[in-house]
Each structure stands twice: as structure tokens, then as C-alpha cells.
CSV table of C-alpha atoms in Angstrom, one decimal:
chain,number,residue,atom,x,y,z
A,1,MET,CA,-13.6,-2.7,14.2
A,2,HIS,CA,-14.7,0.1,12.5
A,3,ASN,CA,-14.4,1.2,8.6
A,4,LEU,CA,-11.6,3.6,8.5
A,5,GLY,CA,-12.7,5.4,4.9
A,6,LYS,CA,-10.8,4.7,1.7
A,7,ILE,CA,-9.3,6.5,-0.3
A,8,GLY,CA,-10.6,6.9,-4.9
A,9,GLY,CA,-8.2,6.7,-8.0
A,10,LYS,CA,-8.0,10.9,-7.8
A,11,ALA,CA,-6.8,11.2,-4.3
A,12,ALA,CA,-4.9,8.5,-4.2
A,13,ALA,CA,-3.5,9.5,-7.5
A,14,ALA,CA,-2.4,13.0,-5.0
A,15,GLY,CA,-0.8,10.8,-2.4
A,16,LEU,CA,-2.9,12.3,-0.7
A,17,CYS,CA,-3.8,10.7,3.6
A,18,LEU,CA,-6.8,8.7,4.4
A,19,LEU,CA,-8.0,8.7,7.8
A,20,ALA,CA,-8.6,10.1,11.0
A,21,ALA,CA,-11.7,8.3,11.5
A,22,ALA,CA,-12.7,7.4,14.7
A,23,CYS,CA,-12.7,3.7,15.2
A,24,GLY,CA,-14.7,1.6,18.3
A,25,VAL,CA,-12.7,0.2,21.5
A,26,PHE,CA,-15.1,-2.9,22.3
A,27,LYS,CA,-16.0,-0.7,24.9
A,28,LYS,CA,-19.3,1.5,24.7
A,29,ASP,CA,-18.0,4.8,25.4
A,30,GLN,CA,-14.3,5.1,23.8
A,31,LEU,CA,-13.6,5.6,20.7
A,32,TYR,CA,-9.7,6.0,19.9
A,33,ALA,CA,-8.3,7.7,16.6
A,34,CYS,CA,-7.2,5.2,13.6
A,35,PRO,CA,-3.6,5.3,12.8
A,36,ALA,CA,-3.1,7.6,9.1
A,37,VAL,CA,-2.4,5.7,6.4
A,38,PHE,CA,-0.6,7.0,3.3
A,39,ILE,CA,0.8,5.9,0.0
A,40,LEU,CA,3.9,7.0,-0.7
A,41,GLN,CA,4.1,9.5,-3.7
A,42,ASP,CA,7.0,8.5,-5.5
A,43,ALA,CA,6.0,4.4,-4.5
A,44,GLN,CA,2.1,4.6,-6.3
A,45,ASN,CA,3.2,4.0,-9.4
A,46,LEU,CA,5.1,1.2,-11.2
A,47,THR,CA,6.5,0.9,-14.6
A,48,ARG,CA,9.0,-2.4,-15.4
A,49,PHE,CA,10.7,-2.1,-19.0
A,50,LYS,CA,12.5,-5.6,-20.4
A,51,PRO,CA,16.4,-6.2,-19.1
A,52,GLY,CA,18.7,-3.8,-21.0
A,53,PRO,CA,18.8,0.1,-21.8
A,54,GLY,CA,15.3,0.8,-23.6
A,55,ARG,CA,13.1,3.1,-21.8
A,56,ASP,CA,10.4,3.4,-24.7
A,57,ILE,CA,7.4,2.5,-24.7
A,58,ILE,CA,7.7,-0.8,-25.9
A,59,ASP,CA,10.1,-1.4,-23.6
A,60,ILE,CA,7.4,-1.6,-21.2
A,61,ARG,CA,6.6,-5.1,-19.4
A,62,PHE,CA,3.9,-4.0,-16.8
A,63,GLU,CA,2.5,-0.4,-15.4
A,64,ALA,CA,1.2,-0.6,-11.9
A,65,GLU,CA,0.0,1.6,-9.7
A,66,ILE,CA,-2.2,1.2,-6.2
A,67,PHE,CA,-4.8,2.9,-6.5
A,68,ASP,CA,-7.5,2.0,-3.7
A,69,PHE,CA,-7.2,0.9,-0.1
A,70,ARG,CA,-10.0,0.6,2.1
A,71,GLY,CA,-9.5,-0.5,5.9
A,72,LYS,CA,-10.9,-1.1,9.4
A,73,CYS,CA,-9.0,-1.2,12.7
A,74,GLY,CA,-9.7,-1.4,16.7
A,75,PHE,CA,-8.2,-2.2,19.4
A,76,ASN,CA,-8.1,-4.3,22.2
A,77,GLU,CA,-6.2,-4.2,25.4
A,78,ASP,CA,-4.9,-7.2,27.5
A,79,ASP,CA,-3.6,-7.1,31.0
A,80,GLY,CA,-2.8,-3.8,30.7
A,81,ILE,CA,-1.3,-3.7,27.2
A,82,TRP,CA,-3.0,-1.7,24.3
A,83,ALA,CA,-2.5,-3.3,20.2
A,84,VAL,CA,-4.6,-1.1,17.8
A,85,GLU,CA,-5.3,-3.8,14.6
A,86,VAL,CA,-5.8,-2.8,11.0
A,87,GLU,CA,-7.4,-4.2,8.6
A,88,LEU,CA,-6.4,-2.9,5.2
A,89,LEU,CA,-7.3,-3.7,1.2
A,90,VAL,CA,-4.8,-2.7,-1.0
A,91,GLN,CA,-6.2,-2.5,-4.8
A,92,ILE,CA,-3.2,-2.5,-7.3
A,93,SER,CA,-3.9,-2.8,-11.3
A,94,VAL,CA,-1.5,-4.1,-13.6
A,95,GLU,CA,-1.6,-2.9,-17.7
A,96,LYS,CA,0.3,-5.5,-19.7
A,97,GLY,CA,3.1,-3.8,-21.9
A,98,PRO,CA,4.5,-4.6,-25.6
A,99,ALA,CA,7.6,-6.2,-24.0
A,100,ASN,CA,5.3,-9.0,-21.8
A,101,ARG,CA,5.2,-11.7,-24.0
A,102,GLN,CA,4.8,-14.5,-21.6
A,103,ARG,CA,2.1,-12.2,-20.0
A,104,GLU,CA,3.3,-12.9,-15.8
A,105,ILE,CA,4.1,-10.1,-14.0
A,106,GLU,CA,6.1,-10.0,-10.8
A,107,PHE,CA,7.0,-7.4,-8.1
A,108,GLU,CA,6.9,-6.3,-4.4
A,109,TYR,CA,5.4,-4.0,-2.6
A,110,PHE,CA,5.8,-2.8,0.8
A,111,VAL,CA,4.1,-2.1,4.3
A,112,VAL,CA,6.5,0.7,7.2
A,113,LEU,CA,5.4,1.9,10.3
A,114,PRO,CA,7.9,4.3,10.3
A,115,ALA,CA,7.0,4.4,14.3
A,116,PHE,CA,8.7,1.0,14.1
A,117,GLU,CA,11.7,1.5,11.5
A,118,GLY,CA,14.3,-0.4,12.2
A,119,LYS,CA,12.5,-3.2,14.3
A,120,PRO,CA,12.0,-6.8,14.2
A,121,GLY,CA,8.4,-5.7,11.5
A,122,GLY,CA,8.8,-2.7,10.9
A,123,LYS,CA,9.1,-2.8,6.8
A,124,ARG,CA,6.9,-5.4,6.0
A,125,ILE,CA,7.8,-6.9,1.7
A,126,PHE,CA,4.7,-8.1,0.0
A,127,THR,CA,5.4,-10.6,-3.6
A,128,VAL,CA,2.9,-10.3,-6.4
A,129,LYS,CA,3.2,-13.3,-8.7
A,130,GLY,CA,0.3,-13.5,-12.1
A,131,GLN,CA,-0.5,-14.1,-15.0
A,132,PHE,CA,-2.3,-12.1,-17.4
A,133,GLU,CA,-5.3,-14.1,-19.2
A,134,GLU,CA,-5.3,-14.6,-23.3
A,135,GLY,CA,-6.3,-12.1,-25.1
A,136,ARG,CA,-6.7,-9.8,-21.8
A,137,THR,CA,-4.2,-6.9,-21.0
A,138,LYS,CA,-5.7,-5.6,-17.5
A,139,LEU,CA,-6.3,-7.1,-13.7
A,140,VAL,CA,-6.7,-6.3,-10.7
A,141,TYR,CA,-4.9,-7.3,-7.4
A,142,GLN,CA,-6.3,-7.3,-4.6
A,143,ASP,CA,-4.4,-8.3,-1.5
A,144,ASP,CA,-5.8,-8.2,2.6
A,145,VAL,CA,-2.7,-7.0,5.1
A,146,ALA,CA,-3.1,-7.8,8.5
A,147,LEU,CA,-1.7,-5.7,11.4
A,148,ASN,CA,-1.5,-6.2,15.0
A,149,LEU,CA,0.4,-2.2,16.7
A,150,PRO,CA,1.9,-2.6,19.9
A,151,LEU,CA,0.8,1.1,21.6
A,152,LYS,CA,2.1,2.3,25.1
A,153,ASN,CA,-1.7,4.8,25.5
A,154,PRO,CA,-4.8,3.8,23.7
A,155,ASN,CA,-4.0,7.5,21.9
A,156,ASP,CA,-1.6,6.9,20.4
A,157,GLY,CA,-3.4,5.3,17.3
A,158,GLY,CA,-4.3,8.9,15.8
A,159,LYS,CA,-0.2,8.8,16.2
A,160,THR,CA,0.6,5.7,14.6
A,161,GLU,CA,1.3,6.4,10.3
A,162,ILE,CA,1.6,2.8,7.9
A,163,VAL,CA,3.0,4.0,4.7
A,164,PHE,CA,2.9,2.0,1.2
A,165,GLY,CA,3.9,2.3,-2.0
A,166,PHE,CA,6.0,-0.3,-4.5
A,167,GLN,CA,9.6,-1.8,-3.7
A,168,LEU,CA,11.9,-0.3,-6.2
A,169,THR,CA,14.8,-0.4,-8.4
A,170,PRO,CA,16.8,2.3,-8.4
A,171,ASP,CA,16.7,3.3,-11.6
A,172,GLU,CA,12.1,2.5,-11.2
A,173,LEU,CA,12.2,5.4,-8.6
A,174,LYS,CA,14.5,7.9,-10.8
A,175,PHE,CA,12.1,7.6,-13.3
A,176,ASN,CA,9.0,8.0,-11.1
A,177,ARG,CA,10.2,11.0,-10.2
A,178,ALA,CA,11.1,12.0,-14.1
A,179,ARG,CA,7.5,11.5,-15.0
A,180,GLN,CA,6.4,13.1,-11.3
A,181,ARG,CA,8.6,16.4,-13.0
A,182,ARG,CA,6.8,15.7,-16.7
């Protein structure tokens, strides 16, 4: 497997694309492009409020941001059937809000493969549960995501897209979009 690269905080905040790096196949002379990985800009941040109508800073349970990811990919072929194996390390920062008295967090994020949308495995949702340590208000969560994507042709790897972000409620999505307009 070869590194896909990484996207840093400022580039991730802009919701930019990563990758187009060549990945090695297990044959020395042939290189294929890795899938393009995107953070969905509308779903890069999550502000979770306590239940109720309040949307002031004192109503925030926690805020989270997908701030970085890294990955690598490799290609394999078995009896004429190709696949690209992608490994991503997703990094999420979480900050405790004033309304979070129990210090607990729970949220979901998704990985979508637009080429497989509506098919089994086209969208995977991951649940994150945790707790802030006593006296701490910030934490960083890291998750490894492994994907095995079938390909008709190994040259299709670079045409394949992987998109991820937080699984938001309609109100959370509306809040993010309003915040972006400011």
C-alpha cells in the first residue's frame, strides 16, 4: 500500500479534495490512481445542542470537527477481478460545551461511495461514543476505516470517489449552512 497523502486543518476546513496520488499495484511497473477522498463541506462540523429550542452558546453540549484524514491504497487482482483497498485514518476534534454536564458525547459520521449509492455498502455509518475526562474540555478521536472497492478495471480507481462527514439531523445541517453564510 502507498500513502494517499493527507489534508491539513485549513485545507480540510475549506472542504477541499485530497488525492490523486498514484498507488502501487503489486506489479512493479504499473501504477494506478487512488480514489479521490472528500470531506462534505456541509457535514464537516457538528454542533450538538441540548434538547429544546435554545440555540445560544450556553445550550451547546459539544462541538466536533473532522479536521484531518490520512490514507493509503493498494490494488489487487484475483482471477481477473480487480479491487482497490483503501485504509483511512479519520481524526475528529471534540470540544465540550456548557450544557454538557455529564461529559458524554455520542455522534455518527458516514462514509459514502457515490458510485455504489443505493447498493449494499454504498453508505456506512459509524457511531462514536465517549466521555470527557474529569477537568478536560477537549478530546481527539481517531478511527480507522477500511474499504474494499470492486473495480471493473484498475484504471477506474482514480475515477472513484469517497465522501465522508457527520451524520447530521435536519436542524444541525440548517445550523451549519447558516454559519457558513456568515
